[in-house]
XYZ file of C-alpha atoms in Angstrom:
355
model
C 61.887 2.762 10.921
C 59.196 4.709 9.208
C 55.826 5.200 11.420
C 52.555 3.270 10.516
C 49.857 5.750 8.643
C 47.012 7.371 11.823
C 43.831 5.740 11.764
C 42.311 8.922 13.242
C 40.893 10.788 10.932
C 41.913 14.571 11.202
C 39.891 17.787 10.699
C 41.139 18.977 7.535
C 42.220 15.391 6.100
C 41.002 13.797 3.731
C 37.808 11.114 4.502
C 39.032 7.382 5.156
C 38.594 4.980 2.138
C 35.625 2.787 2.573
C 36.313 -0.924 3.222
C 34.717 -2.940 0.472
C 31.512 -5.003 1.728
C 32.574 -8.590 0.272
C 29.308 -10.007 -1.924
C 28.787 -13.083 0.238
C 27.304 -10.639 2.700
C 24.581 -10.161 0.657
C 23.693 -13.748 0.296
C 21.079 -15.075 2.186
C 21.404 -18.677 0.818
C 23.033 -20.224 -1.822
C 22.468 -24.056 -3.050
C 23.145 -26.585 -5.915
C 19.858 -28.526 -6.770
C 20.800 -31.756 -9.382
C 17.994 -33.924 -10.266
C 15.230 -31.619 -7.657
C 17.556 -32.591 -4.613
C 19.562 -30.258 -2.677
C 22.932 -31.305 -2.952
C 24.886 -31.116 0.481
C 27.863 -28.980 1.663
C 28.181 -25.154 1.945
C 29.786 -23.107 -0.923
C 29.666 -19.609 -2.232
C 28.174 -18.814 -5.093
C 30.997 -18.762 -7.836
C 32.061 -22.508 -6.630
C 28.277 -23.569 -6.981
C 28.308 -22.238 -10.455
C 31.682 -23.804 -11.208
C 30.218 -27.194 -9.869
C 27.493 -26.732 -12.128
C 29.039 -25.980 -15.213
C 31.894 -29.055 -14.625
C 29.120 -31.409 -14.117
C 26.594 -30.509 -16.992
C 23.656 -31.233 -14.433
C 21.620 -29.590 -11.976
C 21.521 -25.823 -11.456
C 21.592 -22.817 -8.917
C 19.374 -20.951 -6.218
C 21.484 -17.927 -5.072
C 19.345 -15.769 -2.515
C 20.733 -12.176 -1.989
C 19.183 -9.198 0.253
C 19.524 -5.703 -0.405
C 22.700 -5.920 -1.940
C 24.647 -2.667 -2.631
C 26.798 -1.543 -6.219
C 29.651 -3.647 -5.082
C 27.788 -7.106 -3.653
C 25.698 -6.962 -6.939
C 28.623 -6.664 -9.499
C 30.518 -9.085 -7.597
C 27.471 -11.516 -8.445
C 27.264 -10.469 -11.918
C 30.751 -10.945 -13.087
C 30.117 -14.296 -11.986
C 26.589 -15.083 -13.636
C 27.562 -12.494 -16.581
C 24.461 -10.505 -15.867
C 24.031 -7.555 -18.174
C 24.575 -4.338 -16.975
C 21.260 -2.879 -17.037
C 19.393 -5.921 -15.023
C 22.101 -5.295 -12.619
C 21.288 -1.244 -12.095
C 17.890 -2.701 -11.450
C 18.609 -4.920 -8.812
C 20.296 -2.952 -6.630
C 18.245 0.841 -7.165
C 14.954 -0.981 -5.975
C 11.192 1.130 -6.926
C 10.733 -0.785 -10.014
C 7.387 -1.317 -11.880
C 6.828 -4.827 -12.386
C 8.243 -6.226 -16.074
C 9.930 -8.989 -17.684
C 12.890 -8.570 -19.587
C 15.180 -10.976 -21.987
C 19.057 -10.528 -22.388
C 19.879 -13.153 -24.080
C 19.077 -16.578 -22.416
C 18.805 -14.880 -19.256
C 15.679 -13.308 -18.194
C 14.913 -10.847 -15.533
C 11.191 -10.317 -14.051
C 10.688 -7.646 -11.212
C 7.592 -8.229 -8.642
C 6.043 -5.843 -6.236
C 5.384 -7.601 -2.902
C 2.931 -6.490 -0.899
C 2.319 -6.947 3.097
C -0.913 -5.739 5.290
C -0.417 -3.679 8.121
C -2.552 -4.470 11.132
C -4.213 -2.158 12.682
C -7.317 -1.565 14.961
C -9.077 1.182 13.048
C -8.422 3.376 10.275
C -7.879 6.889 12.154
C -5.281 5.007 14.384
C -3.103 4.272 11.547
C -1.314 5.953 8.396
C -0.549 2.822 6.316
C -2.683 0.161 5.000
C -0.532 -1.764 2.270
C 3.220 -1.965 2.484
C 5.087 -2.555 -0.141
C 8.484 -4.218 -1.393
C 10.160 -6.006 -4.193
C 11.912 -9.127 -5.387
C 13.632 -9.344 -8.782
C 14.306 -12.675 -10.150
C 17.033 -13.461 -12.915
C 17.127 -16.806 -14.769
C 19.135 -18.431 -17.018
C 20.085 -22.079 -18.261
C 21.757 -23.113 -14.613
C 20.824 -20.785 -12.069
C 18.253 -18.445 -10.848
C 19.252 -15.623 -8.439
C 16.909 -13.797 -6.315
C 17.131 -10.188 -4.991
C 14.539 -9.108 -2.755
C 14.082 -5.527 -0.947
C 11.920 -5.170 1.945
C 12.092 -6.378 5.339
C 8.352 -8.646 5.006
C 10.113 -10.736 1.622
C 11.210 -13.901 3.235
C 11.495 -16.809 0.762
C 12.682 -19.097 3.175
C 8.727 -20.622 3.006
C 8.817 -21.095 -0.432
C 12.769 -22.701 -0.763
C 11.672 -25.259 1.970
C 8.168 -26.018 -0.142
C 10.381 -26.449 -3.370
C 13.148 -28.611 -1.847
C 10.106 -31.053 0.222
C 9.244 -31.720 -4.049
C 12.102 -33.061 -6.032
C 9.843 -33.541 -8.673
C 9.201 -30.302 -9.499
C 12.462 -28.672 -8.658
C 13.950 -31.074 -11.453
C 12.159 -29.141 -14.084
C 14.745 -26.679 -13.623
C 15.317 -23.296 -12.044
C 12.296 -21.500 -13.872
C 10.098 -23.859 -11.386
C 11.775 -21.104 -9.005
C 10.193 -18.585 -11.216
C 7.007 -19.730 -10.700
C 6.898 -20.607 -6.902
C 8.042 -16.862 -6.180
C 5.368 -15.728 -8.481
C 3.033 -17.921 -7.006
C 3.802 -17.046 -3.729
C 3.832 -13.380 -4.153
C -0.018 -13.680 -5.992
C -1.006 -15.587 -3.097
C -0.033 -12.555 -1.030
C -1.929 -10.349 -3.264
C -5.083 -12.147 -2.838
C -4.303 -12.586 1.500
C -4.420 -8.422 1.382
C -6.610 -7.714 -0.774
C -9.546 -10.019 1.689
C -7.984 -7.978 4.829
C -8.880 -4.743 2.573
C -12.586 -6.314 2.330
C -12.907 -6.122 5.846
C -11.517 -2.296 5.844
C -13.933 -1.413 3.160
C -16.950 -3.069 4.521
C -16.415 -1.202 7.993
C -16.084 1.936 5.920
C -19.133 1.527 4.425
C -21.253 0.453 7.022
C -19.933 3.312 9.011
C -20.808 5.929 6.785
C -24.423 4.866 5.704
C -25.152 3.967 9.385
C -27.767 6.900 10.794
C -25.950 9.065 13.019
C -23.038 7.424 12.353
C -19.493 9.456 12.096
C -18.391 10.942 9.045
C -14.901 9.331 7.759
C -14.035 11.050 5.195
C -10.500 11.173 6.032
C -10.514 7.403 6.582
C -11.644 7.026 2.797
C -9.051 9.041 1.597
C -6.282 7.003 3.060
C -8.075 3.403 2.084
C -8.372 4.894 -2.065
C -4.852 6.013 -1.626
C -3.241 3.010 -0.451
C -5.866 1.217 -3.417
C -3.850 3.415 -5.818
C -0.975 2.084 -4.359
C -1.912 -1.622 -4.742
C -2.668 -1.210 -7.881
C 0.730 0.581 -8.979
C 2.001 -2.854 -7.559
C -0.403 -5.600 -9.008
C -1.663 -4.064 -12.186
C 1.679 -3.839 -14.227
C 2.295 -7.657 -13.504
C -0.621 -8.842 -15.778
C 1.883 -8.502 -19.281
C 4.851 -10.177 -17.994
C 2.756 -12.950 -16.723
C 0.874 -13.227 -20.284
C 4.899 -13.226 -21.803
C 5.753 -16.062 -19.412
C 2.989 -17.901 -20.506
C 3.261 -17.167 -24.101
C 4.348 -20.479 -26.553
C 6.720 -17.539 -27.952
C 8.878 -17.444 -24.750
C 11.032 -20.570 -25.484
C 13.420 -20.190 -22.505
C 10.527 -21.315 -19.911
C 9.414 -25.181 -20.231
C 6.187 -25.562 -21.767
C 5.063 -27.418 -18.338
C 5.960 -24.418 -16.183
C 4.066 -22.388 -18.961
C 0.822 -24.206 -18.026
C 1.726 -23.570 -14.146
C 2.194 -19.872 -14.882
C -1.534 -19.538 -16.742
C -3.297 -20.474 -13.015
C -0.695 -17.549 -11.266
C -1.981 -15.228 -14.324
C -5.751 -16.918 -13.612
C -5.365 -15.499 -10.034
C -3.594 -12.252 -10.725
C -6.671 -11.503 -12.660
C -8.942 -11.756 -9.696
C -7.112 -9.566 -7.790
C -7.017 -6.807 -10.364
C -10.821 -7.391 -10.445
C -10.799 -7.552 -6.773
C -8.867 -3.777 -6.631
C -10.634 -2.237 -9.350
C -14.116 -3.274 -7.148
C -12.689 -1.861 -4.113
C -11.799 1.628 -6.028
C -15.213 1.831 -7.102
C -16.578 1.389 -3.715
C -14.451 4.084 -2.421
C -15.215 6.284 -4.816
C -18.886 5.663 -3.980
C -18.341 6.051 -0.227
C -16.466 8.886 -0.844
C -18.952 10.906 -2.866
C -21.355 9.669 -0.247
C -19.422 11.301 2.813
C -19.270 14.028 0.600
C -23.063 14.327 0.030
C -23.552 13.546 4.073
C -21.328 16.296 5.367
C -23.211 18.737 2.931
C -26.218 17.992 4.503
C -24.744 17.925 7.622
C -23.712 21.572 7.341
C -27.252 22.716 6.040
C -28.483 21.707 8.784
C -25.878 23.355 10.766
C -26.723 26.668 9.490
C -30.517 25.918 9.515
C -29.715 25.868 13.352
C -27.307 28.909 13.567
C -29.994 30.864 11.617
C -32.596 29.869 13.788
C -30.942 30.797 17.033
C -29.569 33.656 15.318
C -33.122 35.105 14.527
C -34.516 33.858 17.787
C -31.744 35.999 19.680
C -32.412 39.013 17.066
C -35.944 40.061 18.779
C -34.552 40.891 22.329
C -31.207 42.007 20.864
C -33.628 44.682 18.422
C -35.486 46.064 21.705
C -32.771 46.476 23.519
C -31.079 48.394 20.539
C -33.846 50.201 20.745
C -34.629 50.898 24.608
C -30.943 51.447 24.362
C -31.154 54.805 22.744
C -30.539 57.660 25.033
C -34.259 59.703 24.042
C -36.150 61.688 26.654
C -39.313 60.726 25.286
C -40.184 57.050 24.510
C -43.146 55.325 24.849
C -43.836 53.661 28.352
C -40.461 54.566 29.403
C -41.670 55.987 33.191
C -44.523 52.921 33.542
C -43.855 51.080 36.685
C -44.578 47.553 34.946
C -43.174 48.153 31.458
C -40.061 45.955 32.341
C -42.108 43.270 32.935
C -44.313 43.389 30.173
C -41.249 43.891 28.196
C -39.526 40.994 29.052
C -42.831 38.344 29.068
C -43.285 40.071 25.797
C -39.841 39.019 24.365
C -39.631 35.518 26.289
C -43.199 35.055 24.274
C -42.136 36.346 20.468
C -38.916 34.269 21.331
C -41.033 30.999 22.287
C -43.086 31.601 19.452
C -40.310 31.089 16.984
C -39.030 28.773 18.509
C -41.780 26.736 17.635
C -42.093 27.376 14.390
C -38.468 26.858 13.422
C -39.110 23.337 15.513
C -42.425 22.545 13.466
C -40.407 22.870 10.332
C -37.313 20.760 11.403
C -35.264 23.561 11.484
C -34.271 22.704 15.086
């Protein structure tokens, strides 16, 4: 009877094969919407399509998360997703576009989250960032979101509690994720107000602390927002374009109040840049000043400590002959004569502000 193969893998073997992940682990929800109503039962995503495509009505929402090289061309064999849209799915970091294969388009958004935090030199992150990539064609719309903060349960509920606009057809799906990821924008970009306006009013405050290292990280995480809103701006003025035939003209006029507010932000971030920069050459200014005044004060003690250090140089030398050297009361004198030179300066440097 021949022996079953080890399942303990040896030193010098070779590694074991990796088990494939099956795609349906990657799927976070999957539904059949006919008519802007959810249409009951559980299914995977190949028999929803199959339903679809038998009955000539309705379409599908496939949800995925993270999915790897395998889960993702399990997904597009099905959907017949071309290969490029696919690569960009699943190797996440990509600037926001829109792109057509076909009847099928793809659209990549940068989602963006604010991190909480109590001050500015207690954290290291402002903005986080993520990304959800939507593809849609005649009958479905799949969405593919990276990032732990990317949740679309909200926005499936909010769809499914209107039938009427769900039954416009899956790029209604489109535009609720864009929607809801604009929204977002605008949510940070009013907690970044409040960071800004502390930053400001701590650095023009009189005697207030200097944080200059605080402004770096708020204009670097700005740079970062912007990377992530900016880009959006053309593919939202493609989706709303009468030229882009593939999205319903009424979604169209939906799509022109998400571009409406995706200008505002982009407003909003390019105001908050300008502030930094301000604040920044500000701190800049204030810690110049600060440090002439430093060395005002180091050069006044400096030249108030020179007089006694000079006469001691001097009484210091080993001559036979110096003048009042043997004079019972020269120590004295010496001494009220150096605390009085050294009182006298310090006046003067205090009379011109220099202390």
């Amino acid at each position: 009877m021949p022996s079953l193969p080890s399942l303990r893998p040896s030193g010098g073997g070779a590694p074991r094969p990796q088990v494939p992940i099956p795609p349906a682990r990657a799927v976070v929800d999957c539904a059949v919407y006919v008519d802007g109503t959810r249409m009951s039962g559980r299914r995977s995503y190949s028999e929803a399509l199959a339903e679809v495509r038998a009955t000539g009505e309705g379409f599908v929402w496939v949800g995925l998360h993270a999915p790897d090289d395998r889960q993702m061309n399990g997904v597009a064999e099905t959907f017949c997703l071309h290969e490029l849209m696919v690569e960009d799915a699943v190797h996440a970091h990509q600037r926001p576009k829109l792109e057509r294969y076909d009847d099928t388009q793809f659209i990549v958004l940068r989602t963006v989250k604010y991190v909480e935090h109590e001050s500015l030199n207690t954290t290291k992150e402002v903005v986080e960032t993520g990304e959800i990539m939507i593809f849609v064609g005649p009958d479905f719309v799949i969405t593919v979101r990276h990032g732990d903060f990317t949740e679309l349960k909200g926005v499936r509920h909010a769809l499914e509690a209107r039938p009427d606009r769900l039954a416009l057809g899956p790029y209604v799906v489109m535009h609720a994720i864009a929607d809801y990821v604009v929204d977002t924008y605008l949510d940070v970009t009013a907690a970044v107000e409040t960071d800004v306006d502390s930053l400001e009013e701590s650095i023009f405050s009189p005697g207030g602390l200097i944080e200059i290292d605080s402004v770096y990280l708020l204009k670097r995480e700005m740079t970062e927002l912007r990377r992530a809103v900016a880009p959006l701006a053309v593919p939202l003025q493609r989706l709303t374009s009468p030229d882009n035939d593939l999205c319903p003209k009424e979604v169209r006029r939906y799509m022109r109040d998400v571009l409406d507010h995706h200008t505002t932000v982009a407003e909003q971030i390019g105001t908050f840049d300008e502030v930094l920069t301000s604040l920044l050459e500000a701190a800049s200014a204030k810690i110049g000043i600060q440090q002439n005044t430093d060395m005002r004060k180091i050069t006044s003690w400096v030249a108030i400590a020179s007089v006694p250090t000079m006469v001691a140089g001097i009484y210091g030398m080993n001559f036979d002959h110096m003048p009042e050297l043997h004079w019972q009361y020269s120590y004295y004198v010496l001494l009220a004569s150096l605390a009085t030179v050294s009182v006298l300066l310090w006046r003067t440097f205090r009379r011109n502000h220099w202390l």
